[in-house]
Amino acid sequence: MNHLSSVKHVIVILSGKGGVGKSTMAVQIALGLHAAGKKIGILDVDLCGPSIPKMFSLEGRDIHQCNEGWLPVYVDKDQRIGVMSIGFLLSGADEAVVWRGPKKNAMIKQFLSDVYWQDVDYLVIDTPPGTSDEHITVMESLKGYNPDGAILVTTPQAVAVGDVRRELTFCRKTGIPVVGLVENMSGYVCPHCSECTNIFSKGGGQALAEQTDIPFLGSVPIDSKLTYSLDTGTNILEAHPDSPAVQAINHVVHKLIALDKDLP
Amino acid sequence: MPTVPENAPEHCPGTGSEAAGKAEACAGCPNQSICSALPKGPDPAIEEIRHKLSNVKHKVLVLSGKGGVGKSTFTSHLAHALAEDAEKQVGVLDVDICGPSLPRMLGAEGETVHQSGSGWSPVYVRDNLAMMSVGFLLGSLSDAVIWRGAKKSGLIKQFLRDVDWDDLDYLVVDTPPGTSDEHLSLVQLLTGGGSGQGAGIDGAVIVTTPQQVALIDVRKEISFCRKTGVSVIGVVENMGEFVCPSCGEPSTIFPRTTGGAEKMCEDLGETFIGSLPLDPRIARSCDEGKSFLEEVPDSPAVKAFRSIVDKVVSFCEAKNGKKEDDTGETMMETEW
């Protein structure tokens, strides 16, 4: 029984740099696709620092087993967004997963083969930063499923762009297509005087996309409402639909839907 | 680390013992061939590293479970601040193998490492500030290090064993996010895996940002420190308040929905050693490879940073004094 073959699209969220908003993008893209009527699965392969359960307020929930395999934890009653993360397997929030590579690889392979996603339209895979065990294992396991591709996330400053440049080399070496690059945390609008400050400078992501000839999917501004909604597990699309960050992410979602590439 | 695996037969002598793979109980065990073939005893590199680092007075790790919270920014500026005293020799080791940021932040991008008879010569960014990073070993800026854990651990061993630091007052080690291969190797090679035979670690500075999504990962890192016996020097909260350069009003970008790092430290009984505000000039200084301590001495972040550095220094000095007394204790309580 192969559960991935019933998944229509696979998207991998990557970044060489940590803390640039990979999990935030994974969650927001999932919510955006969900709002467009799609059925979504999210797989969190960040084993040492799983953030997805918190961002959906799913901490403390358990994974159930059925005959077909592991059932993901559903965010909504209609079971349109399913989540799988190592966070559901830990006994306490402070428990650390102190594992070397081979053990992480085995866990990821199990996630990819044993989770019963059913007929989801999009499987969004959130990854830890870097180009190591988790990434190599995911790419190897996805070979043969013709994934739609990877979305690279960066912040504008040179230090982050440098790491994302390396991630792009990883994509080219492993042969996964690049859907495009998102520049996150691009500018902050002061709530007092509405002056926009580029805390982590600006345009670094766009410049990298142009230099390396990959599609630029847009800039997402810093928005404390977004940070707040992810910390509390609320859906910002419903709470603040007019937020500029939401609009920028919607733009990314539309591009993804337009890229309607069917799996074999 | 348990030396008897879960799937071992009864009366397993333990994987580290002399009889491993040879005892009667080993017959039929699936691990028998591995046990009998593997070398016994502690990794000889632990002793070599202890010898190599015997002239390094203080070893400080910078850790965080979460990425992008400012570990490398903190590391580079801790090094700058320590090296402002011309009498002090400071070394920086970057063990973030897949995403080395320190060469750029310390303005050493494009430098190369030279090999000498006694090992690798580090790159000097100031007269008294040396550094080593995988970034110096790559051919170009877009080269990716696509390595699994074992290979990364091998390089970390080489960094610890083969870099020619000479006499150092401080060795600051920057790490990638997480609690995996790099962290385990680093701690095991420096502490001898709890045997007390290694070069030793003064302690770890934990860096976080205020929001809960970061704190949950940082709690895991603190659990890691406790499991491996690394003292926590204290927790630094980065990117706290943002002060608008145009109107001067403060606002919060990463809200403290659960009380921030200070509350977490209270819960866990760890020391909170300060909060650093978010100043766009810090990110710019790092991109340009300069020290914001010198570039923007008027920033409130500089004052906050210096007070944190003082706390780190007094922790290390107190710990070192204790080591000379040879009390044999590894934990130490300090009142700030």
CSV table of C-alpha atoms in Angstrom, one decimal, chain B residues 60-287:
chain,number,residue,atom,x,y,z
B,60,VAL,CA,31.6,28.7,25.6
B,61,LEU,CA,28.9,27.3,23.4
B,62,VAL,CA,26.2,29.3,21.8
B,63,LEU,CA,23.0,27.2,21.4
B,64,SER,CA,19.4,27.5,20.4
B,65,GLY,CA,16.8,25.0,19.4
B,66,LYS,CA,15.4,27.5,17.0
B,67,GLY,CA,17.0,28.9,13.9
B,68,GLY,CA,17.4,32.5,13.0
B,69,VAL,CA,17.2,33.8,16.5
B,70,GLY,CA,20.7,35.4,16.4
B,71,LYS,CA,23.1,32.7,17.5
B,72,SER,CA,25.8,33.7,15.0
B,73,THR,CA,25.1,37.4,15.6
B,74,PHE,CA,25.5,36.8,19.3
B,75,THR,CA,28.7,34.7,18.7
B,76,SER,CA,30.4,37.2,16.5
B,77,HIS,CA,29.7,40.1,18.8
B,78,LEU,CA,30.6,38.2,21.9
B,79,ALA,CA,33.9,37.5,20.2
B,80,HIS,CA,34.3,41.2,19.2
B,81,ALA,CA,33.5,42.3,22.7
B,82,LEU,CA,35.9,39.9,24.3
B,83,ALA,CA,38.6,40.9,21.8
B,84,GLU,CA,38.3,44.6,22.6
B,85,ASP,CA,40.7,43.8,25.4
B,86,ALA,CA,44.0,43.6,23.5
B,87,GLU,CA,45.4,41.3,26.2
B,88,LYS,CA,42.8,38.6,25.5
B,89,GLN,CA,43.1,36.0,22.7
B,90,VAL,CA,39.8,34.9,21.3
B,91,GLY,CA,38.9,32.1,19.0
B,92,VAL,CA,35.6,31.4,17.2
B,93,LEU,CA,34.6,28.0,15.9
B,94,ASP,CA,31.6,27.7,13.6
B,95,VAL,CA,30.2,24.2,13.6
B,96,ASP,CA,27.2,25.1,11.5
B,97,ILE,CA,28.3,22.9,8.6
B,98,CYS,CA,25.3,23.4,6.3
B,99,GLY,CA,24.8,27.1,6.9
B,100,PRO,CA,28.0,28.9,8.0
B,101,SER,CA,27.2,32.6,8.6
B,102,LEU,CA,30.2,33.6,10.6
B,103,PRO,CA,32.7,34.3,7.8
B,104,ARG,CA,30.4,37.0,6.5
B,105,MET,CA,29.5,38.4,9.9
B,106,LEU,CA,33.2,38.7,10.9
B,107,GLY,CA,34.1,40.1,7.5
B,108,ALA,CA,36.3,37.1,6.5
B,109,GLU,CA,34.4,35.9,3.5
B,110,GLY,CA,36.6,34.5,0.8
B,111,GLU,CA,39.6,33.8,3.1
B,112,THR,CA,41.2,30.4,3.0
B,113,VAL,CA,42.7,28.1,5.6
B,114,HIS,CA,46.3,27.2,5.5
B,115,GLN,CA,47.8,23.9,6.6
B,116,SER,CA,50.9,23.8,8.7
B,117,GLY,CA,52.9,21.0,10.3
B,118,SER,CA,50.9,21.4,13.5
B,119,GLY,CA,47.4,21.6,12.0
B,120,TRP,CA,45.1,24.1,10.3
B,121,SER,CA,45.9,27.7,10.8
B,122,PRO,CA,42.7,29.7,11.7
B,123,VAL,CA,41.8,32.9,9.9
B,124,TYR,CA,42.6,36.0,11.9
B,125,VAL,CA,40.0,38.8,11.6
B,126,ARG,CA,41.8,40.9,14.2
B,127,ASP,CA,45.2,40.6,15.8
B,128,ASN,CA,43.7,38.7,18.7
B,129,LEU,CA,40.6,37.2,17.1
B,130,ALA,CA,40.9,34.0,15.1
B,131,MET,CA,38.2,31.9,13.6
B,132,MET,CA,37.5,28.6,11.8
B,133,SER,CA,34.5,27.7,9.7
B,134,VAL,CA,33.5,25.3,7.0
B,135,GLY,CA,32.9,28.4,4.9
B,136,PHE,CA,36.7,28.7,4.4
B,137,LEU,CA,36.8,25.3,2.9
B,138,LEU,CA,34.2,25.8,0.2
B,139,GLY,CA,35.1,26.7,-3.4
B,140,SER,CA,32.4,29.2,-3.9
B,141,LEU,CA,29.6,31.0,-2.0
B,142,SER,CA,26.9,28.9,-3.6
B,143,ASP,CA,28.6,25.6,-2.8
B,144,ALA,CA,26.2,23.4,-0.6
B,145,VAL,CA,27.5,21.0,2.0
B,146,ILE,CA,25.1,18.1,1.3
B,147,TRP,CA,26.3,15.8,4.1
B,148,ARG,CA,24.7,13.4,6.4
B,149,GLY,CA,25.4,13.4,10.1
B,150,ALA,CA,28.4,11.1,10.2
B,151,LYS,CA,30.4,13.2,7.8
B,152,LYS,CA,29.5,16.4,9.6
B,153,SER,CA,30.7,14.8,12.9
B,154,GLY,CA,34.0,13.9,11.2
B,155,LEU,CA,34.6,17.5,10.3
B,156,ILE,CA,33.8,18.7,13.7
B,157,LYS,CA,36.3,16.3,15.2
B,158,GLN,CA,38.9,17.7,12.8
B,159,PHE,CA,38.0,21.2,13.7
B,160,LEU,CA,38.5,20.5,17.4
B,161,ARG,CA,41.6,18.3,17.0
B,162,ASP,CA,43.5,19.9,14.2
B,163,VAL,CA,43.0,23.7,14.4
B,164,ASP,CA,46.1,25.5,15.7
B,165,TRP,CA,44.6,28.0,18.1
B,166,ASP,CA,47.7,28.6,20.2
B,167,ASP,CA,46.9,30.1,23.6
B,168,LEU,CA,43.3,31.3,23.9
B,169,ASP,CA,41.4,33.0,26.7
B,170,TYR,CA,38.1,32.2,25.1
B,171,LEU,CA,36.9,29.8,22.5
B,172,VAL,CA,33.3,30.6,21.4
B,173,VAL,CA,31.6,27.8,19.5
B,174,ASP,CA,28.6,28.7,17.3
B,175,THR,CA,26.2,25.9,16.5
B,176,PRO,CA,23.4,25.2,14.1
B,177,PRO,CA,19.8,25.0,15.4
B,178,GLY,CA,18.6,21.6,16.8
B,179,THR,CA,19.8,18.9,19.1
B,180,SER,CA,21.3,16.4,16.7
B,181,ASP,CA,24.6,15.2,15.2
B,182,GLU,CA,26.6,18.5,15.5
B,183,HIS,CA,25.6,19.1,19.1
B,184,LEU,CA,26.1,15.5,20.2
B,185,SER,CA,29.5,15.3,18.6
B,186,LEU,CA,30.6,18.6,20.0
B,187,VAL,CA,29.6,17.9,23.5
B,188,GLN,CA,30.8,14.3,23.5
B,189,LEU,CA,34.2,15.2,22.1
B,190,LEU,CA,34.6,18.1,24.6
B,191,THR,CA,33.3,16.4,27.7
B,192,GLY,CA,34.4,12.9,27.0
B,193,GLY,CA,30.7,11.7,27.1
B,194,GLY,CA,30.4,12.3,30.8
B,195,SER,CA,33.6,10.5,31.7
B,196,GLY,CA,35.2,13.8,32.8
B,197,GLN,CA,38.2,13.0,30.6
B,198,GLY,CA,37.6,15.6,28.0
B,199,ALA,CA,38.7,19.2,27.5
B,200,GLY,CA,35.6,20.4,29.2
B,201,ILE,CA,33.0,23.2,28.5
B,202,ASP,CA,32.5,26.2,30.7
B,203,GLY,CA,28.9,26.5,29.7
B,204,ALA,CA,26.3,27.4,27.1
B,205,VAL,CA,24.6,30.6,26.3
B,206,ILE,CA,21.1,29.9,25.0
B,207,VAL,CA,19.7,32.5,22.5
B,208,THR,CA,16.0,32.8,21.8
B,209,THR,CA,13.4,35.3,20.5
B,210,PRO,CA,10.3,36.2,22.6
B,211,GLN,CA,7.5,34.3,20.8
B,212,GLN,CA,6.2,31.0,22.0
B,213,VAL,CA,7.0,29.2,18.7
B,214,ALA,CA,10.7,29.9,19.4
B,215,LEU,CA,10.5,29.2,23.1
B,216,ILE,CA,9.2,25.7,22.7
B,217,ASP,CA,12.2,24.7,20.7
B,218,VAL,CA,14.5,26.5,23.2
B,219,ARG,CA,13.1,24.5,26.0
B,220,LYS,CA,14.1,21.4,24.2
B,221,GLU,CA,17.7,22.7,23.9
B,222,ILE,CA,17.8,23.3,27.7
B,223,SER,CA,16.6,19.7,28.1
B,224,PHE,CA,19.5,18.7,25.9
B,225,CYS,CA,22.0,20.6,28.1
B,226,ARG,CA,20.6,18.9,31.1
B,227,LYS,CA,20.8,15.5,29.6
B,228,THR,CA,24.4,16.0,28.4
B,229,GLY,CA,25.6,17.8,31.6
B,230,VAL,CA,26.4,21.1,29.9
B,231,SER,CA,25.9,24.1,32.3
B,232,VAL,CA,23.6,26.8,31.1
B,233,ILE,CA,25.3,30.2,31.6
B,234,GLY,CA,22.0,31.9,30.8
B,235,VAL,CA,19.3,32.7,28.3
B,236,VAL,CA,19.5,35.8,26.1
B,237,GLU,CA,16.3,37.1,24.5
B,238,ASN,CA,17.1,38.6,21.2
B,239,MET,CA,14.8,40.8,19.0
B,240,GLY,CA,12.8,42.0,22.0
B,241,GLU,CA,11.5,45.5,21.4
B,242,PHE,CA,11.7,47.4,18.1
B,243,VAL,CA,12.2,51.1,18.4
B,244,CYS,CA,11.0,52.9,15.2
B,245,PRO,CA,13.9,55.0,13.9
B,246,SER,CA,11.4,57.5,12.6
B,247,CYS,CA,9.1,58.2,15.6
B,248,GLY,CA,11.1,56.6,18.4
B,249,GLU,CA,8.0,54.7,19.6
B,250,PRO,CA,8.6,51.1,20.7
B,251,SER,CA,6.6,48.2,19.3
B,252,THR,CA,6.7,44.4,19.5
B,253,ILE,CA,7.2,42.3,16.4
B,254,PHE,CA,7.5,38.9,18.1
B,255,PRO,CA,4.9,39.2,20.9
B,256,ARG,CA,5.6,37.7,24.3
B,257,THR,CA,2.4,35.7,24.2
B,258,THR,CA,3.5,33.5,27.1
B,259,GLY,CA,5.7,36.0,29.0
B,260,GLY,CA,8.8,35.6,26.8
B,261,ALA,CA,12.2,34.2,27.8
B,262,GLU,CA,12.2,35.7,31.3
B,263,LYS,CA,9.0,33.7,32.3
B,264,MET,CA,10.5,30.6,30.7
B,265,CYS,CA,13.6,31.0,32.8
B,266,GLU,CA,11.5,31.3,35.9
B,267,ASP,CA,9.6,28.1,35.0
B,268,LEU,CA,12.8,26.1,34.3
B,269,GLY,CA,15.0,27.6,37.0
B,270,GLU,CA,17.5,29.0,34.5
B,271,THR,CA,19.2,32.4,34.6
B,272,PHE,CA,17.9,35.1,32.3
B,273,ILE,CA,20.9,37.3,31.4
B,274,GLY,CA,19.2,40.0,29.3
B,275,SER,CA,17.1,41.1,26.4
B,276,LEU,CA,18.4,42.7,23.3
B,277,PRO,CA,16.2,45.1,21.3
B,278,LEU,CA,15.7,44.7,17.6
B,279,ASP,CA,17.8,47.3,15.8
B,280,PRO,CA,18.0,47.3,12.0
B,281,ARG,CA,21.6,48.6,12.3
B,282,ILE,CA,22.6,45.3,13.8
B,283,ALA,CA,21.5,43.3,10.8
B,284,ARG,CA,23.3,45.8,8.6
B,285,SER,CA,26.5,45.6,10.5
B,286,CYS,CA,26.4,41.8,10.3
B,287,ASP,CA,25.9,41.9,6.6
